[in-house]
Short mmCIF file of C-alpha atoms in Angstrom, two decimals:
data_model
loop_
_atom_site.label_atom_id
_atom_site.label_comp_id
_atom_site.label_asym_id
_atom_site.label_seq_id
_atom_site.Cartn_x
_atom_site.Cartn_y
_atom_site.Cartn_z
CA VAL L 173 0.00 0.00 0.00
CA LYS L 174 1.41 3.39 -1.01
CA MET L 175 1.07 6.01 1.72
CA ASN L 176 1.39 9.80 1.59
CA LEU L 177 1.07 12.25 4.43
CA GLU L 178 -2.12 14.16 3.59
CA HIS L 179 -2.12 16.93 6.16
CA VAL L 180 -0.96 18.08 9.59
CA ALA L 181 -3.34 20.00 11.88
CA LEU L 182 -2.36 22.80 14.22
CA TYR L 183 -4.50 24.68 16.75
CA VAL L 184 -3.81 28.41 16.56
CA ASP L 185 -4.87 31.38 18.63
CA ASP L 186 -5.42 33.90 15.81
CA LEU L 187 -6.79 31.97 12.83
CA GLU L 188 -6.85 34.88 10.36
CA ALA L 189 -3.36 36.15 11.22
CA MET L 190 -1.87 32.66 10.93
CA LYS L 191 -3.60 32.11 7.58
CA ALA L 192 -2.21 35.42 6.32
CA PHE L 193 1.31 34.51 7.54
CA TYR L 194 1.45 31.18 5.67
CA VAL L 195 -0.15 32.67 2.54
CA ARG L 196 2.25 35.65 2.48
CA TYR L 197 5.55 33.97 3.28
CA PHE L 198 5.05 30.39 2.03
CA GLY L 199 2.73 30.91 -0.94
CA ALA L 200 -0.03 28.82 0.64
CA THR L 201 -3.45 28.69 -0.94
CA ALA L 202 -6.25 28.67 1.64
CA THR L 203 -9.62 26.99 1.33
CA ASN L 204 -12.75 28.83 2.37
CA LYS L 205 -13.14 28.89 6.13
CA TYR L 206 -15.04 25.94 7.60
CA HIS L 207 -17.13 26.77 10.66
CA ASN L 208 -19.15 24.33 12.75
CA PRO L 209 -21.49 26.50 14.83
CA ARG L 210 -22.38 23.57 17.10
CA THR L 211 -18.78 22.93 18.23
CA GLY L 212 -17.30 26.34 17.51
CA LEU L 213 -14.54 24.78 15.37
CA GLN L 214 -13.19 26.99 12.58
CA THR L 215 -10.54 25.77 10.13
CA TYR L 216 -8.62 26.52 6.96
CA PHE L 217 -6.70 24.00 4.89
CA LEU L 218 -3.51 25.49 3.45
CA SER L 219 -2.03 23.93 0.31
CA PHE L 220 1.51 24.44 -0.96
CA ASP L 221 3.15 23.74 -4.33
CA GLU L 222 3.75 20.10 -3.34
CA GLY L 223 3.37 17.81 -0.38
CA ALA L 224 1.01 17.66 2.53
CA ARG L 225 -1.45 20.37 3.51
CA LEU L 226 -1.50 22.27 6.79
CA GLU L 227 -4.82 22.56 8.58
CA ILE L 228 -4.99 25.48 10.99
CA MET L 229 -7.80 25.27 13.50
CA GLN L 230 -9.37 27.34 16.23
CA ARG L 231 -12.07 26.76 18.81
CA LEU L 232 -13.15 28.56 21.95
CA GLU L 233 -12.01 25.96 24.52
CA MET L 234 -8.34 25.50 23.58
CA SER L 235 -5.74 24.61 26.23
CA PRO L 236 -2.49 26.51 26.83
CA ARG L 237 0.64 25.36 24.98
CA ALA L 238 2.71 22.64 26.67
CA SER L 239 5.70 23.94 28.57
CA GLY L 240 9.32 22.89 28.50
CA GLU L 241 11.99 22.92 25.81
CA HIS L 242 11.07 19.52 24.32
CA PRO L 243 7.38 18.81 25.00
CA LEU L 244 5.80 15.67 23.57
CA GLY L 245 3.82 16.08 20.37
CA TYR L 246 4.18 18.48 17.46
CA THR L 247 7.79 19.63 16.98
CA HIS L 248 8.08 21.60 13.71
CA ILE L 249 6.86 22.09 10.16
CA SER L 250 9.57 21.65 7.51
CA PHE L 251 9.56 23.35 4.11
CA LYS L 252 11.99 22.22 1.39
CA LEU L 253 13.20 25.17 -0.67
CA GLY L 254 15.22 25.10 -3.88
CA SER L 255 18.67 26.09 -2.69
CA GLU L 256 20.84 27.38 0.15
CA GLU L 257 20.32 30.89 -1.25
CA ASP L 258 16.54 30.41 -1.00
CA VAL L 259 16.92 29.33 2.63
CA ASP L 260 19.10 32.38 3.36
CA GLN L 261 16.69 34.76 1.62
CA LEU L 262 13.48 33.48 3.27
CA THR L 263 15.27 33.36 6.62
CA ARG L 264 16.12 37.07 6.25
CA VAL L 265 12.57 37.97 5.14
CA LEU L 266 11.02 36.10 8.06
CA GLN L 267 13.44 37.65 10.55
CA GLU L 268 12.62 41.12 9.18
CA SER L 269 8.91 40.36 9.67
CA GLY L 270 9.57 39.64 13.36
CA CYS L 271 9.97 35.84 13.37
CA PRO L 272 12.76 34.84 15.78
CA LEU L 273 15.67 32.90 14.25
CA LEU L 274 16.40 29.99 16.57
CA ASN L 275 19.13 28.19 14.65
CA GLY L 276 21.11 28.55 11.42
CA PRO L 277 21.27 28.90 8.58
CA ARG L 278 23.79 26.09 8.83
CA LEU L 279 24.82 22.72 7.45
CA THR L 280 23.60 20.03 9.84
CA GLY L 281 25.35 16.81 10.81
CA ASP L 282 22.87 14.82 8.72
CA GLY L 283 23.63 16.82 5.57
CA TYR L 284 20.82 19.40 5.43
CA TYR L 285 21.30 23.11 4.99
CA GLU L 286 18.66 24.56 7.28
CA SER L 287 17.42 27.36 9.46
CA VAL L 288 14.83 27.15 12.22
CA LEU L 289 12.50 30.03 13.00
CA SER L 290 9.36 30.58 15.02
CA ASP L 291 6.06 31.63 13.39
CA PRO L 292 3.99 34.43 14.98
CA GLU L 293 2.49 32.02 17.55
CA GLY L 294 5.72 30.25 18.49
CA ASN L 295 5.38 27.17 16.26
CA LEU L 296 8.72 26.04 14.83
CA ILE L 297 9.36 26.24 11.10
CA GLU L 298 12.36 24.50 9.54
CA LEU L 299 13.59 25.72 6.14
CA LEU L 300 15.66 23.18 4.18
CA ALA L 301 17.74 23.42 1.01
#
């Protein structure tokens, strides 16, 4: 059986701002907003040029983010770019927009050229060449 990762879901605090962030800086295309009035769930699916989609979700009764440097669960979203220059350029653009650079750009021990930044809500984004 052939398997592909279809999507990853992420609860966010500001649904519209997070949609705008991924559309602006990563070229995502957003679906129309889904809203379930019974549960309060609101979502967008974000599609990229290739690969899995990102579903961003919001509801009224969300819990605070887990604490600690390495909490269990979601770790980061990784985007593969065309080259080291593309990684450097998007890293600069994201830093200028206020996204903290946490690591890199650098060549990792496992052979990737990468940088790691935080999106506006503190979710980690890994940019790879």
